[in-house]
Coordinates of C-alpha atoms in Angstrom, one line a residue:
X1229 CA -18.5 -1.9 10.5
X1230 CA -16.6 -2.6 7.1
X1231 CA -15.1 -6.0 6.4
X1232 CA -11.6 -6.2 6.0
X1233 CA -9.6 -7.6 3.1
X1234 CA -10.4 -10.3 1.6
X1235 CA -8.0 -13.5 1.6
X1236 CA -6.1 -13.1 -2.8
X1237 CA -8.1 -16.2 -3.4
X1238 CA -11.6 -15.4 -2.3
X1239 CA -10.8 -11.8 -3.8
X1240 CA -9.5 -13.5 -7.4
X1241 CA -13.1 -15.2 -6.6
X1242 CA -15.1 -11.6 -6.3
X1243 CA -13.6 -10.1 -9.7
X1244 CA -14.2 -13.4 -11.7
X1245 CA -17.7 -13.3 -10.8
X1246 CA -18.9 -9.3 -10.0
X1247 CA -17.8 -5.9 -10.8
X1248 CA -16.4 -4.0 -7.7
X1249 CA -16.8 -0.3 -6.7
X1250 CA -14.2 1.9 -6.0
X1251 CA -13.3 5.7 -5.3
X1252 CA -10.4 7.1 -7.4
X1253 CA -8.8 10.5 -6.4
X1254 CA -8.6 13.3 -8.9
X1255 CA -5.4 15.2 -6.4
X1256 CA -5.2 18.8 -7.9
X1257 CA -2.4 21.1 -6.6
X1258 CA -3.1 24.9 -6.2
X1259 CA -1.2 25.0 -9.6
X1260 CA -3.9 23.2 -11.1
X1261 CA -1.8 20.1 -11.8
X1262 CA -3.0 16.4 -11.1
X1263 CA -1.0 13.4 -9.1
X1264 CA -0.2 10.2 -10.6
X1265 CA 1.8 7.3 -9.8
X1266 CA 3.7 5.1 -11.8
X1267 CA 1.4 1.6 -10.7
X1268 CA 3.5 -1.3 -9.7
X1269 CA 0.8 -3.7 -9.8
X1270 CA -2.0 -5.3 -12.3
X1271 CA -3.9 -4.1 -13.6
X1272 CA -2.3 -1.0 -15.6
X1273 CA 0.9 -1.8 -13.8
X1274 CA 3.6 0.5 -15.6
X1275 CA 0.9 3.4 -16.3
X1276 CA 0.0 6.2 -14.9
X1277 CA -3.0 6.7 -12.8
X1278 CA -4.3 8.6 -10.2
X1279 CA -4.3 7.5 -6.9
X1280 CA -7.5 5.1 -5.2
X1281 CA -9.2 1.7 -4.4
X1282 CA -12.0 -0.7 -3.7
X1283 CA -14.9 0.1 -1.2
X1284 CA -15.0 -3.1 1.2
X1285 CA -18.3 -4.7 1.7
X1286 CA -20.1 -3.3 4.8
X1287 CA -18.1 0.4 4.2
X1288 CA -20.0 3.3 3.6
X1289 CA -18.7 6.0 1.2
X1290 CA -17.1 8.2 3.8
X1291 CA -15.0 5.5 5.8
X1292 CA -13.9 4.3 2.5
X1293 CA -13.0 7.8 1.2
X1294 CA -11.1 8.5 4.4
X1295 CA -9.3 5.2 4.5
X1296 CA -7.9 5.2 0.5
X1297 CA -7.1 8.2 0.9
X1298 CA -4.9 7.1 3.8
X1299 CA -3.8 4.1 1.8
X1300 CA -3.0 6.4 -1.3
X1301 CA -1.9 9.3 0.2
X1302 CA -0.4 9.1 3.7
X1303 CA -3.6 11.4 4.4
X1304 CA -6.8 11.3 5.8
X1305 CA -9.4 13.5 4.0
X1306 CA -13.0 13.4 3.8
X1307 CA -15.5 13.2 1.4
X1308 CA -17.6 16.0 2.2
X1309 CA -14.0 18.0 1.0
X1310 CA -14.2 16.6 -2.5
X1311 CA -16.6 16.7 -5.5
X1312 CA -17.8 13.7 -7.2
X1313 CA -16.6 14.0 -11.1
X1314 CA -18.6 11.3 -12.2
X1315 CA -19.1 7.2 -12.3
X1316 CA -17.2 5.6 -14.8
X1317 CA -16.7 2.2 -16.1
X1318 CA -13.2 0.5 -15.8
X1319 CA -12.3 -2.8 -17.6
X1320 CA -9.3 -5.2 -17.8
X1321 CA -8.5 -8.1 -19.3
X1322 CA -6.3 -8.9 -16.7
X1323 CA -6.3 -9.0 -12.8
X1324 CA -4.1 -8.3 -9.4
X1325 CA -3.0 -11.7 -9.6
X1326 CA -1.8 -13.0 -13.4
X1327 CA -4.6 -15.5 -13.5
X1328 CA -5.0 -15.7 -16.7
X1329 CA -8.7 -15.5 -18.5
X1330 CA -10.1 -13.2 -15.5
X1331 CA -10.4 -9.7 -16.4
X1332 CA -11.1 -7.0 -13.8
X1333 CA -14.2 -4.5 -13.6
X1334 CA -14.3 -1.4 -11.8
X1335 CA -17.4 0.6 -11.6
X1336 CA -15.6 3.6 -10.1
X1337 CA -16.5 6.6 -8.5
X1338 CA -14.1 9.4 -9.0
X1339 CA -14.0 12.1 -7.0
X1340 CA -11.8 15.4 -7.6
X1341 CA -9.5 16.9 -4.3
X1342 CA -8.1 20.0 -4.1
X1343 CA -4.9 19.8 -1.6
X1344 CA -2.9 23.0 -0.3
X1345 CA 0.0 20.7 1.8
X1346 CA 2.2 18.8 1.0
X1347 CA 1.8 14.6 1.0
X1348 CA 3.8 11.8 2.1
X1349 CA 3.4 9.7 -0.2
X1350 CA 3.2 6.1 0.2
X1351 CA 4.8 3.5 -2.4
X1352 CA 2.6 0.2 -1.9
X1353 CA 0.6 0.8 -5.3
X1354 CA 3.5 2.6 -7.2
X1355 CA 6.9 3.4 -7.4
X1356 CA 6.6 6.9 -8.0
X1357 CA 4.5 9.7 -8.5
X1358 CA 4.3 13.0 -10.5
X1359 CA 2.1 15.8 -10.7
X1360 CA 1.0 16.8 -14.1
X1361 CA -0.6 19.4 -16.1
X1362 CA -4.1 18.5 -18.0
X1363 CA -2.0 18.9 -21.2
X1364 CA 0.4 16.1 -20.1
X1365 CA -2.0 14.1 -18.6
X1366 CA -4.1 14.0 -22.0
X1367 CA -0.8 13.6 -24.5
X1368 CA 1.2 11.5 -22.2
X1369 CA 1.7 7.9 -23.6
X1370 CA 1.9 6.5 -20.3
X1371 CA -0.8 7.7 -19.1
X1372 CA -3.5 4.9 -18.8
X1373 CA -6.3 5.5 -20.9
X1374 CA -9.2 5.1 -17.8
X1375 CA -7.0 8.6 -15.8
X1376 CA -6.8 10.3 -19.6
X1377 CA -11.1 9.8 -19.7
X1378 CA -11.2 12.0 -16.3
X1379 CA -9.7 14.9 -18.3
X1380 CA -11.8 15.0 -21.1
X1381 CA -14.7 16.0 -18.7
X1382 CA -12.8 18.4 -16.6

């Protein structure tokens, strides 16, 4: 059984002192474009990025898949529907919190979803979303430079 969420302090504790493992969601439409959302939070608050979020301790890779992309996109889906793109490194000088001098690392596991329905999308992590072709995403200045590296391998 996963843990739940860590308490902000013991969490600002985690990313001072380890890197933590996430899943992001490469969302493709049948059109073949990508969702982002505008993030509303450090760190790359005010960029684009796709949707996604940290494995809790004690959660295997399908619970955590199912319950981001819940969190993310008002959907369940399962991991054995998407394909793994590749592992990537994400660093930030900054974290969830403002603290300043504590940067954030993400060694992040991105996996890429073909969806035929529509999605109610939640707005916890960002104010809005888009979808966007892999021309856009690639040229767009507010696109964050970790969702623009998922492109150059697709």
């Amino acid at each position: 059984m996963a843990d739940g969420p860590l308490p902000a302090a013991e969490y600002l504790e985690l990313i001072a002192r380890a890197p933590l493992v996430s899943i992001d969601l490469i969302v493709r439409d049948t059109g073949g474009r990508t969702l982002v959302g505008m993030r509303r939070n450090a760190p790359a608050k005010g960029y684009w990025f796709v949707p996604g979020g940290a494995i809790r301790k004690g959660e295997t890779l399908d619970h955590a898949f199912a319950r981001i992309s819940h969190t993310e996109l008002g959907q369940s889906f399962a991991r054995r529907d998407a394909a793994l793109l590749g592992v990537y490194d994400h660093l930030y000088v900054d974290n969830f919190m403002g603290v300043p001098g504590i940067g954030t690392h993400y060694v992040v596991l991105a996996h890429t979803l073909q969806i035929t329905t529509a999605l109610e999308l939640p707005r916890s992590q960002h104010s809005e979303f888009r979808w966007m072709t892999p021309l856009e995403l690639r040229e767009h200045p507010q696109v964050h430079a970790n969702t623009r590296a998922y492109f150059e391998t697709v």
